[in-house]
PDB file of C-alpha atoms in Angstrom:
ATOM      1  CA  GLU A   1      31.850  10.103 128.532  1.00 45.00           C
ATOM      2  CA  MET A   2      31.153  13.729 127.732  1.00 50.00           C
ATOM      3  CA  THR A   3      32.970  16.110 130.096  1.00 52.00           C
ATOM      4  CA  PRO A   4      31.423  19.566 129.413  1.00 63.00           C
ATOM      5  CA  SER A   5      32.384  21.065 132.732  1.00 73.00           C
ATOM      6  CA  VAL A   6      36.149  20.404 132.323  1.00 82.00           C
ATOM      7  CA  ASN A   7      38.102  22.906 130.352  1.00 86.00           C
ATOM      8  CA  ILE A   8      39.525  21.376 127.234  1.00 88.00           C
ATOM      9  CA  TRP A   9      43.067  22.342 128.156  1.00 87.00           C
ATOM     10  CA  GLN A  10      42.763  20.812 131.658  1.00 84.00           C
ATOM     11  CA  GLU A  11      41.686  17.398 130.540  1.00 77.00           C
ATOM     12  CA  ASN A  12      44.441  14.802 130.235  1.00 73.00           C
ATOM     13  CA  ILE A  13      43.882  13.701 126.635  1.00 68.00           C
ATOM     14  CA  ASP A  14      45.856  10.895 124.984  1.00 62.00           C
ATOM     15  CA  GLN A  15      46.485  12.193 121.494  1.00 61.00           C
ATOM     16  CA  SER A  16      48.363   9.063 120.562  1.00 55.00           C
ATOM     17  CA  LYS A  17      45.028   7.148 120.121  1.00 50.00           C
ATOM     18  CA  ASP A  18      44.385   5.703 116.654  1.00 51.00           C
ATOM     19  CA  SER A  19      43.258   8.692 114.491  1.00 50.00           C
ATOM     20  CA  THR A  20      40.903   6.354 112.565  1.00 51.00           C
ATOM     21  CA  SER A  21      38.689   5.690 115.588  1.00 52.00           C
ATOM     22  CA  SER A  22      36.798   7.938 117.836  1.00 53.00           C
ATOM     23  CA  ALA A  23      35.404   5.120 120.193  1.00 53.00           C
ATOM     24  CA  GLY A  24      35.453   6.156 123.872  1.00 56.00           C
ATOM     25  CA  TYR A  25      36.431   9.727 123.291  1.00 77.00           C
ATOM     26  CA  SER A  26      35.171  12.452 125.579  1.00 85.00           C
ATOM     27  CA  LEU A  27      33.673  15.674 124.077  1.00 88.00           C
ATOM     28  CA  ASN A  28      37.011  17.510 124.803  1.00 90.00           C
ATOM     29  CA  ALA A  29      39.032  14.781 123.194  1.00 89.00           C
ATOM     30  CA  LEU A  30      36.766  14.889 120.055  1.00 91.00           C
ATOM     31  CA  VAL A  31      37.164  18.629 119.736  1.00 92.00           C
ATOM     32  CA  THR A  32      40.990  18.267 120.252  1.00 91.00           C
ATOM     33  CA  LYS A  33      41.161  15.703 117.521  1.00 90.00           C
ATOM     34  CA  LEU A  34      38.897  17.954 115.448  1.00 91.00           C
ATOM     35  CA  THR A  35      41.410  20.845 115.740  1.00 93.00           C
ATOM     36  CA  SER A  36      44.667  18.849 115.951  1.00 90.00           C
ATOM     37  CA  ASP A  37      47.830  20.593 114.941  1.00 88.00           C
ATOM     38  CA  ASN A  38      49.181  17.289 113.549  1.00 87.00           C
ATOM     39  CA  TYR A  39      46.516  16.488 110.977  1.00 84.00           C
ATOM     40  CA  PHE A  40      43.133  17.496 109.628  1.00 87.00           C
ATOM     41  CA  ASP A  41      40.600  14.951 108.475  1.00 89.00           C
ATOM     42  CA  VAL A  42      37.890  16.577 106.374  1.00 91.00           C
ATOM     43  CA  ASP A  43      35.605  13.441 106.462  1.00 91.00           C
ATOM     44  CA  PHE A  44      35.870  13.234 110.322  1.00 91.00           C
ATOM     45  CA  THR A  45      35.111  16.894 110.572  1.00 92.00           C
ATOM     46  CA  LEU A  46      32.034  16.703 108.395  1.00 91.00           C
ATOM     47  CA  ALA A  47      30.758  13.610 110.113  1.00 90.00           C
ATOM     48  CA  LEU A  48      31.117  15.149 113.559  1.00 91.00           C
ATOM     49  CA  LEU A  49      29.387  18.385 112.638  1.00 91.00           C
ATOM     50  CA  ARG A  50      26.491  16.567 110.966  1.00 88.00           C
ATOM     51  CA  THR A  51      25.985  14.172 113.877  1.00 87.00           C
ATOM     52  CA  HIS A  52      27.042  16.203 116.855  1.00 88.00           C
ATOM     53  CA  GLU A  53      23.494  16.797 118.093  1.00 83.00           C
ATOM     54  CA  SER A  54      23.049  13.078 118.739  1.00 81.00           C
ATOM     55  CA  PHE A  55      25.416  13.409 121.740  1.00 84.00           C
ATOM     56  CA  THR A  56      25.740  17.107 122.594  1.00 87.00           C
ATOM     57  CA  THR A  57      24.323  20.408 121.658  1.00 87.00           C
ATOM     58  CA  SER A  58      25.512  23.025 119.152  1.00 90.00           C
ATOM     59  CA  GLU A  59      26.078  25.509 121.859  1.00 92.00           C
ATOM     60  CA  LEU A  60      28.278  23.128 123.886  1.00 93.00           C
ATOM     61  CA  LEU A  61      30.288  22.225 120.850  1.00 93.00           C
ATOM     62  CA  LEU A  62      30.875  25.947 119.999  1.00 94.00           C
ATOM     63  CA  SER A  63      31.904  26.584 123.590  1.00 94.00           C
ATOM     64  CA  LYS A  64      34.444  23.861 123.316  1.00 93.00           C
ATOM     65  CA  LEU A  65      35.810  25.248 120.116  1.00 95.00           C
ATOM     66  CA  GLU A  66      36.123  28.679 121.919  1.00 94.00           C
ATOM     67  CA  GLU A  67      38.105  26.895 124.664  1.00 93.00           C
ATOM     68  CA  ARG A  68      40.381  25.351 122.159  1.00 94.00           C
ATOM     69  CA  PHE A  69      40.834  28.658 120.453  1.00 94.00           C
ATOM     70  CA  ASN A  70      42.019  30.185 123.789  1.00 93.00           C
ATOM     71  CA  VAL A  71      45.328  28.416 123.628  1.00 92.00           C
ATOM     72  CA  PRO A  72      47.440  28.754 126.920  1.00 92.00           C
ATOM     73  CA  ASP A  73      50.548  31.013 126.752  1.00 90.00           C
ATOM     74  CA  HIS A  74      52.962  28.073 127.464  1.00 91.00           C
ATOM     75  CA  ILE A  75      52.029  26.418 124.101  1.00 90.00           C
ATOM     76  CA  ASP A  76      54.537  26.957 121.264  1.00 92.00           C
ATOM     77  CA  PRO A  77      53.548  30.073 119.231  1.00 91.00           C
ATOM     78  CA  GLU A  78      53.460  28.186 115.893  1.00 93.00           C
ATOM     79  CA  LYS A  79      51.351  25.431 117.271  1.00 93.00           C
ATOM     80  CA  LYS A  80      49.045  27.928 118.966  1.00 93.00           C
ATOM     81  CA  LYS A  81      48.574  29.646 115.557  1.00 93.00           C
ATOM     82  CA  LEU A  82      47.902  26.260 113.812  1.00 94.00           C
ATOM     83  CA  ILE A  83      45.345  25.194 116.480  1.00 94.00           C
ATOM     84  CA  ARG A  84      43.511  28.515 116.021  1.00 94.00           C
ATOM     85  CA  PHE A  85      43.510  28.111 112.317  1.00 95.00           C
ATOM     86  CA  ARG A  86      42.071  24.603 112.660  1.00 95.00           C
ATOM     87  CA  VAL A  87      39.249  26.054 114.815  1.00 95.00           C
ATOM     88  CA  GLY A  88      38.481  28.568 111.993  1.00 95.00           C
ATOM     89  CA  THR A  89      38.484  25.790 109.525  1.00 95.00           C
ATOM     90  CA  VAL A  90      35.993  23.803 111.453  1.00 95.00           C
ATOM     91  CA  LEU A  91      33.743  26.966 111.774  1.00 95.00           C
ATOM     92  CA  LYS A  92      33.977  27.393 107.991  1.00 95.00           C
ATOM     93  CA  ASN A  93      32.882  23.816 107.381  1.00 94.00           C
ATOM     94  CA  TRP A  94      30.107  24.103 109.982  1.00 93.00           C
ATOM     95  CA  ILE A  95      28.773  27.305 108.366  1.00 93.00           C
ATOM     96  CA  GLN A  96      28.899  25.831 104.835  1.00 91.00           C
ATOM     97  CA  LEU A  97      26.709  22.958 105.964  1.00 87.00           C
ATOM     98  CA  GLU A  98      23.818  25.488 106.139  1.00 80.00           C
ATOM     99  CA  ASP A  99      22.453  23.547 109.054  1.00 78.00           C
ATOM    100  CA  MET A 100      23.107  26.094 111.772  1.00 83.00           C
ATOM    101  CA  SER A 101      20.229  27.514 113.696  1.00 82.00           C
ATOM    102  CA  PRO A 102      19.900  31.340 113.781  1.00 87.00           C
ATOM    103  CA  SER A 103      20.679  31.388 117.490  1.00 89.00           C
ATOM    104  CA  VAL A 104      23.905  29.363 117.112  1.00 91.00           C
ATOM    105  CA  ALA A 105      24.838  31.476 114.121  1.00 91.00           C
ATOM    106  CA  GLU A 106      24.582  34.563 116.412  1.00 93.00           C
ATOM    107  CA  LEU A 107      26.771  32.926 118.911  1.00 94.00           C
ATOM    108  CA  VAL A 108      29.296  32.094 116.191  1.00 94.00           C
ATOM    109  CA  VAL A 109      29.343  35.647 114.899  1.00 95.00           C
ATOM    110  CA  ASN A 110      29.901  36.894 118.565  1.00 95.00           C
ATOM    111  CA  PHE A 111      32.884  34.446 119.054  1.00 95.00           C
ATOM    112  CA  ILE A 112      34.377  35.647 115.650  1.00 95.00           C
ATOM    113  CA  ASP A 113      33.940  39.273 116.621  1.00 94.00           C
ATOM    114  CA  THR A 114      35.325  39.037 120.216  1.00 94.00           C
ATOM    115  CA  SER A 115      37.982  36.329 119.825  1.00 93.00           C
ATOM    116  CA  MET A 116      39.083  35.802 116.134  1.00 94.00           C
ATOM    117  CA  LYS A 117      39.063  39.365 114.824  1.00 93.00           C
ATOM    118  CA  PRO A 118      41.448  40.717 117.530  1.00 92.00           C
ATOM    119  CA  SER A 119      43.901  37.720 116.936  1.00 91.00           C
ATOM    120  CA  GLU A 120      46.382  36.992 114.122  1.00 91.00           C
ATOM    121  CA  LEU A 121      43.510  35.418 112.198  1.00 92.00           C
ATOM    122  CA  ASN A 122      41.730  38.798 111.508  1.00 93.00           C
ATOM    123  CA  SER A 123      41.509  38.148 107.694  1.00 94.00           C
ATOM    124  CA  MET A 124      40.057  34.693 108.320  1.00 94.00           C
ATOM    125  CA  ALA A 125      37.588  36.130 110.756  1.00 94.00           C
ATOM    126  CA  LEU A 126      36.420  38.721 108.142  1.00 95.00           C
ATOM    127  CA  ARG A 127      35.867  35.947 105.566  1.00 95.00           C
ATOM    128  CA  LEU A 128      33.951  33.863 108.135  1.00 94.00           C
ATOM    129  CA  LEU A 129      31.653  36.839 108.934  1.00 94.00           C
ATOM    130  CA  ASP A 130      30.945  37.308 105.146  1.00 94.00           C
ATOM    131  CA  LEU A 131      30.236  33.544 104.920  1.00 93.00           C
ATOM    132  CA  VAL A 132      27.807  33.595 107.842  1.00 92.00           C
ATOM    133  CA  SER A 133      25.951  36.494 106.156  1.00 91.00           C
ATOM    134  CA  GLU A 134      25.900  34.887 102.788  1.00 90.00           C
ATOM    135  CA  THR A 135      24.634  31.729 104.246  1.00 87.00           C
ATOM    136  CA  SER A 136      21.957  33.321 106.337  1.00 82.00           C
ATOM    137  CA  LYS A 137      20.515  35.212 103.268  1.00 80.00           C
ATOM    138  CA  LYS A 138      20.705  31.941 101.223  1.00 75.00           C
ATOM    139  CA  VAL A 139      18.829  29.983 103.778  1.00 65.00           C
ATOM    140  CA  THR A 140      16.233  32.754 104.351  1.00 63.00           C
ATOM    141  CA  ASN A 141      15.603  33.235 100.672  1.00 62.00           C
ATOM    142  CA  GLN A 142      15.811  29.715  99.878  1.00 56.00           C
ATOM    143  CA  SER A 143      12.915  28.539  97.568  1.00 48.00           C
ATOM    144  CA  PRO A 144      12.451  24.720  97.791  1.00 49.00           C
ATOM    145  CA  ALA A 145      10.303  24.819  94.626  1.00 46.00           C
ATOM    146  CA  SER A 146      13.325  26.068  92.672  1.00 46.00           C
ATOM    147  CA  THR A 147      15.475  23.159  93.713  1.00 47.00           C
ATOM    148  CA  GLU A 148      16.567  21.254  90.621  1.00 50.00           C
ATOM    149  CA  ARG A 149      14.652  18.026  89.998  1.00 49.00           C
ATOM    150  CA  SER A 150      16.910  15.213  88.699  1.00 48.00           C
ATOM    151  CA  GLN A 151      14.098  13.659  86.641  1.00 54.00           C
ATOM    152  CA  VAL A 152      10.694  14.906  85.487  1.00 57.00           C
ATOM    153  CA  ALA A 153       7.940  12.511  84.742  1.00 56.00           C
ATOM    154  CA  ALA A 154       6.325  12.430  81.296  1.00 61.00           C
ATOM    155  CA  PRO A 155       3.272  14.675  80.862  1.00 65.00           C
ATOM    156  CA  PRO A 156       0.187  12.909  82.098  1.00 62.00           C
ATOM    157  CA  SER A 157      -2.726  11.858  79.839  1.00 62.00           C
ATOM    158  CA  VAL A 158      -5.205  14.508  79.111  1.00 58.00           C
ATOM    159  CA  PRO A 159      -7.680  14.464  82.027  1.00 59.00           C
ATOM    160  CA  ILE A 160     -11.391  14.083  81.343  1.00 63.00           C
ATOM    161  CA  LYS A 161     -13.038  17.478  80.628  1.00 67.00           C
ATOM    162  CA  ILE A 162     -15.102  18.617  83.561  1.00 66.00           C
ATOM    163  CA  ASN A 163     -18.343  20.338  83.282  1.00 69.00           C
ATOM    164  CA  PRO A 164     -18.237  23.360  85.676  1.00 70.00           C
ATOM    165  CA  ASN A 165     -21.851  22.811  86.539  1.00 73.00           C
ATOM    166  CA  GLU A 166     -21.172  19.216  87.793  1.00 71.00           C
ATOM    167  CA  THR A 167     -19.667  18.068  91.028  1.00 74.00           C
ATOM    168  CA  ILE A 168     -15.976  17.383  90.660  1.00 76.00           C
ATOM    169  CA  TYR A 169     -15.083  13.726  91.323  1.00 81.00           C
ATOM    170  CA  VAL A 170     -11.709  12.394  91.944  1.00 83.00           C
ATOM    171  CA  MET A 171     -12.015   9.726  89.236  1.00 85.00           C
ATOM    172  CA  ASN A 172     -12.610  12.494  86.631  1.00 83.00           C
ATOM    173  CA  PHE A 173      -8.785  13.061  86.785  1.00 86.00           C
ATOM    174  CA  ASP A 174      -5.901  11.062  85.503  1.00 88.00           C
ATOM    175  CA  PRO A 175      -4.240   8.896  88.310  1.00 91.00           C
ATOM    176  CA  LEU A 176      -0.706  10.049  87.200  1.00 90.00           C
ATOM    177  CA  GLU A 177      -1.707  13.677  87.515  1.00 89.00           C
ATOM    178  CA  ILE A 178      -3.118  13.183  90.956  1.00 92.00           C
ATOM    179  CA  ALA A 179       0.117  11.416  91.910  1.00 93.00           C
ATOM    180  CA  ARG A 180       2.186  14.234  90.424  1.00 92.00           C
ATOM    181  CA  GLN A 181       0.278  16.916  92.314  1.00 91.00           C
ATOM    182  CA  LEU A 182       0.514  14.962  95.575  1.00 93.00           C
ATOM    183  CA  CYS A 183       4.328  14.849  95.062  1.00 93.00           C
ATOM    184  CA  LEU A 184       4.399  18.515  94.455  1.00 91.00           C
ATOM    185  CA  SER A 185       2.468  19.236  97.577  1.00 91.00           C
ATOM    186  CA  THR A 186       5.085  17.521  99.720  1.00 92.00           C
ATOM    187  CA  PHE A 187       8.197  18.521  97.928  1.00 91.00           C
ATOM    188  CA  ASP A 188       8.663  21.845  99.666  1.00 88.00           C
ATOM    189  CA  THR A 189       8.579  20.378 103.094  1.00 90.00           C
ATOM    190  CA  TRP A 190      10.751  17.386 102.180  1.00 91.00           C
ATOM    191  CA  SER A 191      13.396  19.603 100.655  1.00 87.00           C
ATOM    192  CA  LEU A 192      13.753  21.547 103.923  1.00 86.00           C
ATOM    193  CA  ILE A 193      14.430  18.520 106.103  1.00 87.00           C
ATOM    194  CA  ARG A 194      17.905  18.888 107.618  1.00 82.00           C
ATOM    195  CA  PRO A 195      20.106  15.936 108.824  1.00 80.00           C
ATOM    196  CA  ARG A 196      19.811  17.168 112.486  1.00 79.00           C
ATOM    197  CA  GLU A 197      16.040  16.546 112.329  1.00 85.00           C
ATOM    198  CA  LEU A 198      16.776  12.763 112.007  1.00 85.00           C
ATOM    199  CA  PHE A 199      18.716  12.453 115.312  1.00 82.00           C
ATOM    200  CA  ASN A 200      17.441  10.979 118.521  1.00 80.00           C
ATOM    201  CA  LEU A 201      13.983  10.312 117.283  1.00 86.00           C
ATOM    202  CA  ALA A 202      13.115  13.888 117.822  1.00 84.00           C
ATOM    203  CA  TRP A 203       9.784  13.570 116.000  1.00 90.00           C
ATOM    204  CA  SER A 204       8.620  11.000 118.454  1.00 90.00           C
ATOM    205  CA  LYS A 205       9.384  12.970 121.697  1.00 88.00           C
ATOM    206  CA  PRO A 206       7.194  15.974 122.452  1.00 89.00           C
ATOM    207  CA  LYS A 207      10.048  17.907 124.121  1.00 84.00           C
ATOM    208  CA  LEU A 208      12.148  17.550 121.065  1.00 80.00           C
ATOM    209  CA  HIS A 209       9.446  18.329 118.418  1.00 87.00           C
ATOM    210  CA  ASP A 210      11.117  21.691 117.877  1.00 83.00           C
ATOM    211  CA  ARG A 211      14.103  19.907 116.381  1.00 81.00           C
ATOM    212  CA  ALA A 212      12.169  18.078 113.715  1.00 88.00           C
ATOM    213  CA  PRO A 213       9.404  20.423 112.369  1.00 91.00           C
ATOM    214  CA  HIS A 214       9.569  19.256 108.790  1.00 92.00           C
ATOM    215  CA  ILE A 215       9.548  15.686 109.593  1.00 93.00           C
ATOM    216  CA  LEU A 216       6.481  16.157 111.685  1.00 94.00           C
ATOM    217  CA  ARG A 217       4.754  17.946 108.737  1.00 94.00           C
ATOM    218  CA  MET A 218       5.679  14.922 106.545  1.00 95.00           C
ATOM    219  CA  ILE A 219       4.021  12.691 109.215  1.00 95.00           C
ATOM    220  CA  GLU A 220       0.953  14.857 109.267  1.00 95.00           C
ATOM    221  CA  LYS A 221       0.708  14.695 105.364  1.00 95.00           C
ATOM    222  CA  PHE A 222       1.038  10.925 105.509  1.00 96.00           C
ATOM    223  CA  ASN A 223      -1.798  10.567 108.099  1.00 96.00           C
ATOM    224  CA  TYR A 224      -3.945  13.122 106.075  1.00 96.00           C
ATOM    225  CA  VAL A 225      -3.453  11.149 102.801  1.00 96.00           C
ATOM    226  CA  SER A 226      -4.012   7.777 104.476  1.00 96.00           C
ATOM    227  CA  ASN A 227      -7.274   8.965 106.114  1.00 95.00           C
ATOM    228  CA  TRP A 228      -8.467  10.491 102.872  1.00 95.00           C
ATOM    229  CA  VAL A 229      -7.944   7.231 100.973  1.00 95.00           C
ATOM    230  CA  SER A 230      -9.954   5.278 103.570  1.00 93.00           C
ATOM    231  CA  CYS A 231     -12.576   7.939 104.035  1.00 93.00           C
ATOM    232  CA  SER A 232     -13.275   8.360 100.310  1.00 92.00           C
ATOM    233  CA  ILE A 233     -13.805   4.615  99.878  1.00 91.00           C
ATOM    234  CA  LEU A 234     -16.071   4.474 103.044  1.00 90.00           C
ATOM    235  CA  SER A 235     -18.225   7.433 101.793  1.00 90.00           C
ATOM    236  CA  GLU A 236     -19.306   5.479  98.627  1.00 87.00           C
ATOM    237  CA  GLU A 237     -22.737   3.871  99.240  1.00 85.00           C
ATOM    238  CA  THR A 238     -22.660   1.027  96.644  1.00 86.00           C
ATOM    239  CA  LEU A 239     -20.363  -1.891  96.374  1.00 86.00           C
ATOM    240  CA  ARG A 240     -19.778  -1.134  92.725  1.00 87.00           C
ATOM    241  CA  ASN A 241     -18.513   2.469  93.567  1.00 88.00           C
ATOM    242  CA  ARG A 242     -16.357   1.338  96.376  1.00 89.00           C
ATOM    243  CA  THR A 243     -14.801  -1.255  94.101  1.00 89.00           C
ATOM    244  CA  ARG A 244     -14.110   1.349  91.398  1.00 90.00           C
ATOM    245  CA  LEU A 245     -12.615   3.849  93.821  1.00 92.00           C
ATOM    246  CA  PHE A 246     -10.504   1.095  95.518  1.00 92.00           C
ATOM    247  CA  GLU A 247      -8.976   0.192  92.157  1.00 92.00           C
ATOM    248  CA  PHE A 248      -8.485   3.839  91.222  1.00 94.00           C
ATOM    249  CA  HIS A 249      -6.540   4.413  94.507  1.00 94.00           C
ATOM    250  CA  ILE A 250      -4.400   1.476  93.517  1.00 94.00           C
ATOM    251  CA  LYS A 251      -3.522   3.036  90.224  1.00 94.00           C
ATOM    252  CA  ILE A 252      -2.494   6.282  92.012  1.00 95.00           C
ATOM    253  CA  ALA A 253      -0.234   4.251  94.334  1.00 96.00           C
ATOM    254  CA  GLN A 254       1.325   2.516  91.304  1.00 94.00           C
ATOM    255  CA  CYS A 255       1.980   5.958  89.778  1.00 94.00           C
ATOM    256  CA  LEU A 256       3.603   7.104  93.072  1.00 95.00           C
ATOM    257  CA  ALA A 257       5.737   3.985  93.004  1.00 95.00           C
ATOM    258  CA  ASP A 258       6.866   4.863  89.411  1.00 94.00           C
ATOM    259  CA  LEU A 259       7.646   8.476  90.666  1.00 92.00           C
ATOM    260  CA  LYS A 260       9.721   6.997  93.474  1.00 94.00           C
ATOM    261  CA  ASN A 261       7.591   8.688  96.153  1.00 95.00           C
ATOM    262  CA  PHE A 262       7.573   5.922  98.631  1.00 95.00           C
ATOM    263  CA  HIS A 263       6.403   8.130 101.468  1.00 96.00           C
ATOM    264  CA  LEU A 264       3.082   8.839  99.815  1.00 96.00           C
ATOM    265  CA  LEU A 265       2.969   5.299  98.377  1.00 96.00           C
ATOM    266  CA  MET A 266       2.893   3.832 101.894  1.00 96.00           C
ATOM    267  CA  ALA A 267       0.326   6.394 102.818  1.00 96.00           C
ATOM    268  CA  PHE A 268      -1.985   4.929 100.196  1.00 96.00           C
ATOM    269  CA  VAL A 269      -1.200   1.407 101.219  1.00 95.00           C
ATOM    270  CA  SER A 270      -1.888   2.402 104.866  1.00 95.00           C
ATOM    271  CA  GLY A 271      -5.258   3.834 103.835  1.00 94.00           C
ATOM    272  CA  LEU A 272      -6.281   0.783 101.674  1.00 92.00           C
ATOM    273  CA  ASN A 273      -5.381  -1.530 104.592  1.00 92.00           C
ATOM    274  CA  GLN A 274      -7.163   0.300 107.340  1.00 91.00           C
ATOM    275  CA  SER A 275      -9.412  -2.021 109.413  1.00 89.00           C
ATOM    276  CA  SER A 276     -12.454   0.265 108.546  1.00 87.00           C
ATOM    277  CA  VAL A 277     -11.952  -0.640 104.868  1.00 87.00           C
ATOM    278  CA  SER A 278     -11.099  -4.320 105.476  1.00 82.00           C
ATOM    279  CA  ARG A 279     -14.324  -4.835 107.463  1.00 80.00           C
ATOM    280  CA  LEU A 280     -16.520  -3.898 104.474  1.00 75.00           C
ATOM    281  CA  LYS A 281     -18.651  -6.748 103.238  1.00 64.00           C
ATOM    282  CA  TRP A 282     -17.099  -7.065  99.753  1.00 61.00           C
ATOM    283  CA  LYS A 283     -14.898  -9.703  98.224  1.00 52.00           C
ATOM    284  CA  LYS A 284     -11.545  -9.241  96.492  1.00 55.00           C
ATOM    285  CA  SER A 285     -13.060 -11.232  93.590  1.00 57.00           C
ATOM    286  CA  LYS A 286     -14.966  -7.995  92.700  1.00 65.00           C
ATOM    287  CA  LEU A 287     -11.551  -6.423  91.909  1.00 64.00           C
ATOM    288  CA  SER A 288      -9.919  -6.765  88.423  1.00 67.00           C
ATOM    289  CA  LYS A 289      -7.042  -9.221  88.316  1.00 62.00           C
ATOM    290  CA  PRO A 290      -4.363  -6.411  87.938  1.00 65.00           C
ATOM    291  CA  SER A 291      -5.757  -4.611  90.993  1.00 58.00           C
ATOM    292  CA  GLU A 292      -6.010  -7.790  93.024  1.00 57.00           C
ATOM    293  CA  ARG A 293      -2.291  -8.482  92.517  1.00 57.00           C
TER     294      ARG A 293
END
């Protein structure tokens, strides 16, 4: 049970629990474990920071860290200093994840200015402020297109030369080049997806759409490509042209599979299997054997 209304120092927390498990912990207990003066578990810290929005909010988690930082006077001075240091370490890890919203980052800066700087952790507070500034600039100036690609596909075949006086037709181009351009068109959005967008099915709940903007854009792209595939086939008037275009889309899908872009691959599969395409009066026997498979 999460207990946001109870001050973290007022809740009776059993710190003798198995440190390898967090089952049944309240939010206060989780934060106490996160900033324990007995041990510091980096894996647990990163896991909680990455997943906390599935059970609480960033604002509430930060408020609990502030409560934990304000150690009561009856606590041993050395223990007090260590707990505060743990809070600072948690903030450092949180900032370095580069997954903090601007509003939360502003609250963090305010906490550092008003609570950490006047304390014995002044030097740590200054380093954290510099880290927040550096991270904010990095995220703001981030260019997804400059992100390193682990693999680059071989250059595509030279596309058919197009007469500028003629209408450009999709089958004038090499399927691999079309697949590559489709991958590039989604890479910027895909590279901006943050772990917090994946929690609580935010993309499927209108009131949580603001938490998953990039996933929603990927969904829009999926639907657009899927509809384009089916509409392009339906726009052909002859059976021969529909068959040729159907096979061409299969070739693009195969290239997408080779490029490991399963998102757009499934968009093509969805478009090829739409009921409007399936209802057309044509036989699979018209397809070549490789396409039929």
